[in-house]
Amino acid sequence: MLINVDGAITKPESAEPGRGPRENPVVVGISMVFMVAALFYFLLPVYILVVAATKAQPELATTSGLVPSSSFFINFGNLIARDDGVYLRWLLNSVIYAVGGAVLGTLLASLAGYALAKYKFRGRESMFNIILGGVLMPATALALPLFLIFTKVGLVNTYWAVLLPSIVSPFGVYLARIFASTAVPDELIEAGRLDGAGEFRIFFTIGTRLMAPALVTIFLFQFVAIWNNFFLPLIMLGDQDLYPVTLGLFAWQGTTKNVPELQTLVLTGSVVAVVPLVAMFLLLQRFWQSGLSAGAVK
Amino acid sequence: MTTTAADVSAGLAPAPSTKSRSGPGKWQPWLFLFPFLIPFVLFYVAPIAYAFYQSLFKIERTGGIFGKPSQVFAGLSQYASVFSDQDFRASILRVLVFGIVQIPVMLLISLGLALLLDSTLVYFKRFLRISFFVPYGVPGVIAAIMWGFIYSPNLSPIVALLNKLNISIDFLGTHVVLWSIANVVTWTYAGYNMLIIYSALLSIPQEIFEAARLDGASNWDIARRIKIPSVAPALVLTGVFSIIGTLQLFTEAKVFTNISTAITSSYTPNLVVLAKAQNNYNQSAALSVTLAVGTFILSFLFLKLTNRRAGA
């Protein structure tokens, strides 16, 4: 392939970015080698995990870890049969925590972010800065003191212990404020007021509709944060029926020394837990982009 | 900007024709804010305040070690013992060493990938971008289980491959395991950070590149003189989140305690906090507060430092 570099320079309109290479083939080749290496680095571990989930326990040590075997459905059957189906329960718990926390959290964050973007009031900037401070405050630092408080009020080892703290997303407020200030024109709010609509009605009919893509983004960020959370449930939950799937797999992994057949179940369970999340990820890719660019540019 | 003009007319100078009832009341924004602020105070502000309060006390037993325990005010004495706690100091030092190496390496990878995806040098951009981002969707626990399997001396296909090449590395050994964990963290977040930087690259106006190309600038010139300076704020942001994550390092290390004897119960600061909580809440609260404040100060200093450099 002969690509003339001069052409690109003398005809800048043809050098559209994002249209693929028009450059020196050697440089393109080196760049592609880098990209393929990166592709292997990011995807090969996932492939190895998937392959491991297709193997019976003895095959793990005796056969090549890069070639799939045929035991996936046997493993899967064992996985969901173990301890009266506790694995499915963990999956369901993860869904409850992540969906419940993210739905409520998105609602609260969008209300707050909308107010911070669309009303002028005393204390607005200091309020925003305090909430931003919450972004810098790591959730892990809060888990232990929360445990002490929840012990006093009897919430430890209940669904609430994980759900309640999960509905707070300072980062969601930050995103909602940025999105509301760009997506919701003041003229429309003013028009709603002239029509006699209340402020909440304006928010729920006009605001949420215009902010809809942003709300999906906020929901996604929070969903993943809750789904991946480990420290909080580890501290709060003792009853394995309440575990999210991350904590359940961790508990199983801790006993593989004594119960070796759990090894295949941990690996299979890991694959099963990751698949829906990665699928959601790929389907909703563009929403990530918009959230990340809002975070990056401001 | 039309919005600012509208802001002024809507907020500061109400048109005489509108009735005063039609505008929002003074309390209106707070009605929107309270649903968020109540749980924010309960689950963000209160725990820190409570931890600080707890850290000011100690347990004293009246009448010997079998006596009745009671909480007595201890002032800042818990904090004095925080700094003399060998385990805690060692764990802080460990994550600092970890961060000094891991964060720059990861961000360089992220920046490099983002620049290449934004250049005219590669094919299959969309596919590559999505693939690099996949690890972020893998929960930390599962990422650690997965890499633990890949590091395991007798099950891993990678170790088997290395053995064939006569290379033997014990990924879970005392001296290597910290960097094995660093690799797990890099794997998880490099693509995420890449996407943040890439988004910032997309927002640079295209005319600048055209102008630069007309002036004869090469790809490399454009990357170095235009692109990298333009994404500096994104790099700072990813840097801050990485610093926070490093000091809070927990999940990967905790999962690795199951598979590596090299990881003690005081390997990272958060593991120390958790271990202390088993027998001494007050001391553990003091550790928590110190860690939270330390994290805050370090991210803040980083922001100040990078801001000043960007301004100069």
XYZ file of C-alpha atoms in Angstrom:
610
model
C 0.000 0.000 0.000
C 1.572 3.254 -1.086
C 0.364 6.219 0.849
C 1.844 9.543 -0.115
C 2.532 11.622 2.922
C 2.732 14.752 0.791
C -0.850 14.313 -0.274
C -2.011 14.470 3.270
C -0.111 17.659 3.884
C -0.991 19.523 0.712
C -4.643 18.488 0.924
C -5.559 18.898 4.563
C -9.254 18.361 3.855
C -8.466 14.753 2.922
C -6.715 14.150 6.239
C -9.937 13.584 8.108
C -9.178 12.309 11.559
C -10.677 9.001 12.532
C -10.720 7.652 8.967
C -7.844 5.211 9.263
C -4.219 5.423 8.284
C -2.817 7.565 5.497
C 0.640 7.580 6.913
C 4.058 6.052 6.555
C 3.443 2.284 6.480
C 6.357 1.574 8.820
C 4.952 3.889 11.472
C 1.491 2.397 10.943
C 2.962 -1.085 11.306
C 4.743 -0.276 14.564
C 1.590 1.387 15.927
C -0.532 -1.626 15.054
C 1.972 -3.962 16.750
C 1.519 -1.874 19.911
C -2.249 -2.019 19.618
C -2.329 -5.771 19.098
C -0.020 -6.278 22.075
C -2.377 -4.147 24.161
C -5.349 -6.113 22.856
C -3.723 -9.354 24.036
C -2.917 -7.834 27.400
C -6.499 -6.720 28.009
C -8.380 -9.689 26.551
C -6.150 -12.739 27.003
C -6.756 -12.985 30.788
C -10.506 -12.999 30.177
C -10.047 -15.703 27.541
C -7.984 -17.812 29.972
C -10.707 -17.431 32.595
C -13.395 -18.518 30.134
C -11.284 -21.514 29.075
C -10.760 -22.481 32.723
C -14.523 -22.485 33.218
C -14.858 -25.153 30.515
C -12.662 -27.646 32.371
C -13.309 -30.325 34.915
C -11.226 -29.974 38.072
C -8.483 -32.515 37.130
C -8.126 -31.003 33.646
C -7.071 -27.651 35.115
C -3.638 -28.945 35.980
C -3.196 -31.492 33.205
C -4.415 -29.814 29.992
C -3.402 -26.641 28.205
C -5.002 -23.559 29.697
C -5.407 -22.038 26.262
C -7.541 -24.777 24.721
C -11.182 -25.027 25.823
C -12.618 -28.306 27.052
C -16.233 -29.463 27.226
C -17.286 -29.317 30.872
C -18.762 -25.837 31.029
C -22.382 -26.967 31.365
C -21.483 -29.581 33.964
C -19.627 -26.863 35.906
C -22.541 -24.510 35.483
C -24.960 -27.163 36.759
C -22.763 -27.779 39.788
C -22.457 -24.047 40.320
C -26.170 -23.375 40.585
C -26.835 -26.580 42.533
C -24.234 -25.900 45.221
C -25.673 -25.086 48.697
C -29.282 -25.089 47.436
C -28.626 -22.548 44.709
C -26.863 -19.968 46.832
C -24.971 -18.695 43.780
C -28.149 -17.580 42.024
C -29.192 -15.926 45.240
C -25.914 -13.982 45.272
C -26.467 -12.886 41.690
C -29.985 -11.766 42.582
C -28.648 -9.882 45.615
C -26.098 -8.100 43.431
C -28.921 -7.090 41.092
C -31.006 -5.832 44.033
C -28.149 -3.793 45.467
C -26.972 -2.428 42.139
C -30.354 -1.668 40.554
C -31.970 -0.404 43.760
C -29.007 1.751 44.733
C -28.444 3.092 41.228
C -32.113 3.936 40.505
C -32.589 5.814 43.756
C -29.123 7.292 43.582
C -29.662 8.600 40.053
C -32.932 10.227 41.099
C -31.376 11.947 44.127
C -28.259 12.996 42.220
C -30.217 14.408 39.279
C -32.523 16.421 41.556
C -29.531 17.869 43.385
C -27.475 18.457 40.251
C -30.426 20.149 38.526
C -30.919 22.474 41.493
C -27.225 23.348 41.546
C -27.283 24.096 37.824
C -30.611 25.844 37.398
C -31.224 27.914 40.526
C -29.195 30.769 41.889
C -29.190 30.782 45.648
C -27.001 31.640 48.573
C -24.581 28.889 49.475
C -24.808 27.230 46.088
C -21.073 27.151 45.386
C -20.101 26.099 48.892
C -22.746 23.356 48.769
C -21.304 22.154 45.474
C -17.772 22.172 46.870
C -18.809 20.119 49.889
C -20.406 17.539 47.618
C -17.278 17.540 45.432
C -15.282 16.844 48.585
C -17.407 13.711 48.820
C -16.008 12.603 45.450
C -12.520 12.722 46.928
C -13.690 10.891 50.042
C -13.121 7.207 49.381
C -16.027 4.911 50.235
C -13.626 2.516 51.942
C -12.736 5.159 54.513
C -16.420 5.445 55.413
C -17.230 1.733 55.639
C -15.817 1.028 59.058
C -17.338 3.999 60.898
C -20.604 3.238 59.121
C -20.403 -0.279 60.497
C -20.095 1.139 64.019
C -23.137 3.377 63.501
C -25.195 0.625 61.873
C -24.364 -1.700 64.765
C -25.957 0.808 67.140
C -29.158 1.116 65.119
C -29.393 -2.594 64.325
C -28.922 -2.329 60.561
C -25.816 -4.511 60.344
C -26.326 -7.761 58.448
C -29.445 -6.572 56.594
C -30.060 -5.559 52.974
C -30.279 -1.946 54.149
C -26.685 -2.008 55.367
C -25.460 -2.215 51.773
C -28.355 -0.495 49.998
C -28.608 2.711 52.018
C -24.997 3.910 51.697
C -25.099 2.972 47.991
C -27.730 5.574 47.115
C -25.304 8.442 47.698
C -23.284 9.376 44.637
C -21.457 12.714 44.850
C -19.926 12.015 41.449
C -23.468 11.615 40.097
C -24.385 15.078 41.398
C -21.303 16.483 39.719
C -22.239 14.891 36.394
C -25.904 15.899 36.745
C -24.958 19.522 37.314
C -22.780 19.636 34.210
C -25.426 17.903 32.093
C -28.346 19.962 33.411
C -26.565 23.236 32.769
C -25.920 22.322 29.124
C -28.996 20.234 28.265
C -31.860 22.134 29.914
C -32.393 25.641 28.486
C -33.617 28.265 30.942
C -36.166 29.435 28.380
C -38.005 26.116 28.620
C -38.094 26.247 32.418
C -39.388 29.805 32.194
C -42.036 28.750 29.684
C -43.154 25.989 32.049
C -43.480 28.514 34.859
C -45.578 30.833 32.686
C -47.874 27.867 32.002
C -48.309 27.576 35.739
C -46.372 24.328 36.254
C -44.739 23.767 39.632
C -40.974 23.441 39.911
C -41.059 19.671 40.491
C -43.442 19.180 37.613
C -41.088 21.151 35.377
C -38.210 18.960 36.496
C -40.044 15.690 35.953
C -41.647 16.583 32.625
C -39.046 18.818 30.971
C -35.834 18.327 32.944
C -35.689 14.534 33.074
C -36.617 14.225 29.427
C -33.832 16.522 28.268
C -31.359 14.973 30.679
C -32.302 11.379 29.767
C -28.959 10.349 28.202
C -27.175 11.909 31.168
C -29.367 9.981 33.582
C -28.399 6.720 31.861
C -24.747 7.661 32.245
C -25.129 8.446 35.946
C -27.058 5.213 36.443
C -24.338 3.180 34.713
C -21.498 4.643 36.746
C -23.316 3.978 39.953
C -24.489 0.535 38.914
C -20.914 -0.585 38.232
C -19.610 1.028 41.419
C -22.170 -0.885 43.500
C -21.816 -4.146 41.557
C -18.037 -4.058 42.056
C -18.209 -2.975 45.692
C -16.507 -5.370 48.050
C -15.354 -3.612 51.203
C -18.790 -2.444 52.345
C -20.595 -5.828 52.054
C -17.536 -7.576 53.515
C -17.785 -5.431 56.619
C -21.566 -5.270 56.894
C -22.772 -8.768 56.065
C -22.345 -11.982 58.029
C -25.265 -13.968 56.636
C -24.256 -15.552 53.323
C -27.839 -15.316 52.048
C -27.338 -11.543 51.856
C -23.992 -11.642 50.014
C -23.554 -10.011 46.631
C -21.828 -12.259 44.107
C -18.388 -10.675 44.619
C -18.412 -11.454 48.329
C -19.809 -14.946 47.736
C -17.062 -15.833 45.264
C -14.479 -14.458 47.668
C -15.872 -16.643 50.464
C -15.737 -19.730 48.253
C -12.240 -18.887 47.102
C -11.140 -18.739 50.735
C -12.132 -22.379 51.259
C -10.705 -23.898 48.053
C -7.710 -25.191 50.058
C -10.036 -27.493 52.009
C -12.674 -28.019 49.319
C -10.727 -28.297 46.057
C -13.788 -28.885 43.882
C -14.815 -25.327 44.664
C -11.987 -24.111 42.437
C -13.887 -24.860 39.237
C -17.008 -23.327 40.729
C -15.154 -20.113 41.635
C -13.814 -19.870 38.078
C -17.161 -20.713 36.460
C -18.993 -18.375 38.840
C -16.572 -15.573 37.931
C -17.305 -16.005 34.234
C -21.063 -16.111 34.776
C -20.954 -12.954 36.928
C -18.898 -11.017 34.397
C -20.827 -11.840 31.224
C -23.987 -9.753 31.835
C -21.920 -6.801 32.984
C -19.587 -6.814 30.018
C -22.559 -7.226 27.671
C -24.260 -4.196 29.225
C -21.020 -2.335 28.881
C -20.645 -2.957 25.204
C -24.288 -2.190 24.443
C -24.270 1.110 26.290
C -20.794 2.187 25.282
C -21.685 5.682 24.102
C -23.087 6.648 27.486
C -19.735 5.969 29.116
C -18.031 8.217 26.643
C -20.303 11.148 27.432
C -19.855 10.735 31.191
C -16.111 10.452 30.944
C -15.778 13.448 28.669
C -17.851 15.563 31.054
C -15.470 14.507 33.801
C -12.376 15.110 31.723
C -13.073 18.484 30.194
C -14.323 20.468 33.166
C -23.490 32.498 25.023
C -27.238 32.586 24.856
C -27.679 30.679 28.088
C -25.915 33.280 30.186
C -28.049 35.999 28.666
C -31.122 33.970 29.506
C -29.786 33.361 33.014
C -29.575 37.061 33.623
C -33.015 37.846 32.337
C -34.601 34.918 34.150
C -32.809 35.082 37.470
C -31.762 38.607 38.208
C -34.269 40.805 36.452
C -37.743 39.252 36.465
C -39.836 40.659 33.688
C -42.508 42.991 35.073
C -45.284 41.097 33.328
C -44.700 37.822 35.228
C -46.438 37.382 38.541
C -44.152 36.956 41.524
C -45.734 33.542 42.198
C -44.489 32.092 38.954
C -40.795 32.242 39.922
C -39.209 29.708 42.237
C -39.346 30.464 45.940
C -36.226 31.023 47.991
C -36.516 27.565 49.499
C -37.139 25.839 46.171
C -33.550 24.712 45.432
C -33.335 23.188 48.893
C -36.402 21.041 48.241
C -34.451 19.571 45.334
C -31.284 19.225 47.345
C -32.622 17.701 50.561
C -33.384 14.230 49.198
C -29.700 13.954 48.343
C -28.328 15.861 51.305
C -30.075 13.780 53.959
C -28.432 10.463 53.018
C -25.227 12.361 52.167
C -25.051 13.662 55.718
C -26.093 10.332 57.227
C -23.761 8.095 55.224
C -20.868 10.402 54.288
C -20.516 13.184 56.817
C -21.736 11.423 59.952
C -19.417 8.388 59.671
C -16.347 10.613 59.459
C -17.564 12.710 62.376
C -18.389 9.580 64.341
C -15.030 7.989 63.560
C -13.288 11.150 64.734
C -15.349 11.156 67.927
C -14.604 7.470 68.565
C -10.928 8.036 67.975
C -10.787 10.401 70.954
C -11.606 7.605 73.411
C -9.958 4.483 74.669
C -11.159 1.388 76.491
C -10.051 1.177 80.060
C -10.737 -1.705 82.408
C -11.323 -0.855 85.998
C -9.841 -3.426 88.357
C -7.309 -5.306 86.278
C -7.630 -6.994 82.904
C -10.737 -8.915 83.939
C -12.466 -5.779 85.123
C -15.444 -4.078 83.502
C -14.407 -2.234 80.336
C -15.413 1.397 80.000
C -14.744 4.115 77.460
C -12.716 7.018 78.740
C -11.667 10.193 76.975
C -8.150 9.876 75.679
C -7.619 13.090 73.732
C -5.332 12.663 70.772
C -3.369 9.794 72.293
C -4.810 7.346 69.742
C -3.271 9.467 66.995
C 0.096 9.379 68.719
C -0.021 5.595 68.542
C -1.148 5.705 64.893
C 2.208 7.126 63.943
C 4.141 4.702 66.120
C 2.208 1.723 64.729
C 4.891 -0.222 62.827
C 2.417 -2.197 60.726
C 0.518 0.903 59.677
C 3.681 2.778 58.780
C 4.973 -0.161 56.790
C 1.673 -0.484 54.915
C 1.625 3.234 54.053
C 5.187 3.035 52.796
C 4.269 -0.022 50.729
C 1.334 1.647 48.938
C 3.412 4.802 48.364
C 6.122 2.768 46.628
C 3.366 0.974 44.742
C 1.783 4.251 43.615
C 5.036 5.950 42.602
C 5.662 3.144 40.131
C 2.197 1.941 39.164
C 0.434 5.278 38.586
C 2.948 6.741 36.094
C 3.253 3.418 34.254
C -0.519 3.032 33.978
C -1.121 6.638 32.918
C 1.643 6.435 30.309
C -0.023 3.345 28.852
C -3.415 5.100 28.943
C -2.026 8.246 27.329
C -0.164 6.267 24.654
C -3.221 4.223 23.733
C -5.432 7.329 23.692
C -3.007 9.202 21.430
C -2.757 6.278 19.027
C -6.540 5.906 18.910
C -6.793 9.617 18.169
C -4.102 9.490 15.469
C -4.328 8.471 11.823
C -1.973 5.563 12.461
C -4.229 2.656 13.399
C -7.079 0.574 11.999
C -10.087 -0.875 13.854
C -10.237 2.071 16.270
C -13.724 1.436 17.543
C -13.107 -2.234 18.192
C -9.823 -1.525 19.971
C -11.315 1.219 22.097
C -14.145 -0.994 23.317
C -11.811 -3.936 23.955
C -9.434 -1.871 26.083
C -12.346 -0.677 28.199
C -13.708 -4.178 28.948
C -11.562 -4.815 32.073
C -13.282 -1.912 33.844
C -16.475 -3.998 33.747
C -14.792 -6.834 35.617
C -15.310 -6.458 39.389
C -12.090 -6.124 41.415
C -12.723 -9.403 43.225
C -13.129 -11.302 39.972
C -10.148 -9.560 38.351
C -8.054 -10.658 41.328
C -9.398 -14.246 41.197
C -8.679 -14.342 37.469
C -5.126 -13.010 37.729
C -4.560 -15.195 40.786
C -5.278 -18.164 38.535
C -2.897 -16.824 35.878
C -0.178 -16.320 38.524
C -0.677 -19.738 40.100
C 2.486 -21.841 39.690
C 0.799 -25.121 38.714
C -2.434 -24.137 36.920
C -1.491 -21.132 34.824
C -0.987 -21.488 31.059
C 1.187 -18.369 31.137
C 3.528 -19.760 33.793
C 3.669 -23.021 31.808
C 4.644 -21.030 28.728
C 7.325 -19.135 30.643
C 8.661 -22.400 32.048
C 9.050 -23.733 28.516
C 11.155 -20.666 27.770
C 13.211 -21.445 30.879
C 11.914 -18.381 32.713
C 10.729 -19.014 36.234
C 9.044 -16.223 38.146
C 7.086 -16.799 41.327
C 4.379 -14.169 40.791
C 3.043 -14.755 44.292
C 6.427 -14.646 46.048
C 7.385 -12.065 48.661
C 9.269 -9.719 46.386
C 7.132 -9.959 43.278
C 3.575 -10.107 44.605
C 3.265 -6.318 45.135
C 3.985 -5.821 41.426
C 1.662 -8.661 40.534
C -1.065 -6.705 42.307
C 0.089 -3.542 40.522
C -0.450 -5.385 37.259
C -4.022 -6.309 38.252
C -4.785 -2.663 39.062
C -3.155 -1.462 35.833
C -5.107 -4.019 33.823
C -8.404 -2.911 35.390
C -8.024 0.858 35.069
C -5.692 1.555 32.118
C -8.558 1.366 29.623
C -10.859 3.445 31.792
C -8.251 6.181 32.092
C -7.539 5.880 28.386
C -11.190 6.654 27.671
C -11.103 9.760 29.895
C -7.989 11.031 28.095
C -9.397 10.052 24.706
C -12.604 11.982 25.423
C -10.503 15.034 26.217
C -8.597 14.597 22.953
C -11.877 14.526 21.010
C -12.856 17.897 22.416
C -9.833 19.689 20.931
C -11.043 21.825 17.995
C -10.012 20.229 14.688
C -8.962 23.569 13.147
C -5.889 23.610 15.362
C -4.615 20.400 13.767
C -5.289 21.649 10.281
C -3.394 24.838 11.013
C -0.521 22.864 12.506
C -0.369 20.540 9.502
C -0.291 23.507 7.123
C 2.668 24.785 9.114
C 4.361 21.455 8.434
C 4.010 19.930 11.905
C 4.461 16.151 12.099
C 2.202 13.765 14.011
C 4.762 13.667 16.752
C 4.919 17.482 16.960
C 1.148 17.676 17.140
C 0.994 15.043 19.876
C 3.710 16.683 21.935
C 2.921 20.369 21.436
C -0.854 20.368 21.112
C -2.491 17.155 22.252
C -0.630 16.342 25.461
C -0.852 19.917 26.854
C -4.565 20.023 25.966
C -5.355 16.859 27.902
C -3.354 17.905 30.970
C -6.562 18.470 33.013
C -7.719 14.934 32.166
C -4.330 13.556 33.203
C -4.579 15.433 36.503
C -8.051 14.017 37.084
C -6.971 10.442 36.396
C -3.922 11.065 38.590
C -6.065 12.159 41.532
C -8.385 9.171 41.237
C -5.368 6.880 40.993
C -3.802 8.345 44.136
C -7.035 7.841 46.045
C -7.344 4.287 44.761
C -3.751 3.464 45.682
C -4.023 4.617 49.278
C -7.287 2.706 49.572
C -5.867 -0.430 47.961
C -7.780 -3.322 49.444
C -9.774 -5.719 47.271
C -6.919 -7.194 45.236
C -4.699 -7.613 48.293
C -7.520 -9.161 50.322
C -8.301 -11.705 47.601
C -4.593 -12.511 47.287
C -4.360 -13.369 50.990
C -6.188 -16.555 49.969
C -3.539 -17.594 47.472
C -0.261 -16.024 48.582
C 1.458 -16.447 51.924
C 3.449 -13.289 51.192
C 0.428 -11.095 51.931
C -0.027 -10.465 55.613
C -3.110 -9.118 57.345
C -1.368 -5.745 57.499
C -0.299 -5.539 53.869
C -2.205 -2.348 52.949
C -3.489 0.475 55.183
C -7.105 -0.649 54.812
C -6.180 -4.206 55.784
C -4.565 -2.789 58.925
C -7.733 -0.806 59.676
C -9.840 -3.926 59.257
C -7.547 -6.096 61.377
C -7.456 -3.478 64.148
C -11.241 -3.258 64.147
C -11.424 -6.827 65.439
C -10.009 -5.876 68.835
C -9.721 -2.104 69.149
C -12.413 0.053 67.545
C -11.024 3.308 68.881
C -7.566 2.725 67.492
C -9.081 1.525 64.229
C -11.215 4.684 64.043
C -8.099 6.803 64.498
C -6.421 4.865 61.666
C -9.479 5.415 59.430
C -9.530 9.152 60.089
C -5.785 9.446 59.507
C -6.069 7.553 56.241
C -9.038 9.619 55.033
C -7.355 12.914 55.922
C -4.069 11.720 54.421
C -5.815 10.756 51.187
C -7.531 14.113 51.075
C -4.324 16.062 51.669
C -2.341 14.081 49.116
C -4.964 14.518 46.372
C -5.270 18.187 47.235
C -1.482 18.717 47.127
C -1.327 16.905 43.804
C -4.045 19.191 42.412
C -2.260 22.321 43.680
C 1.098 21.192 42.399
C -0.121 20.282 38.934
C -2.243 23.434 38.705
C 0.722 25.612 39.477
C 2.836 23.868 36.897
C 0.076 24.183 34.303
C -0.284 27.883 35.111
C 3.437 28.620 34.875
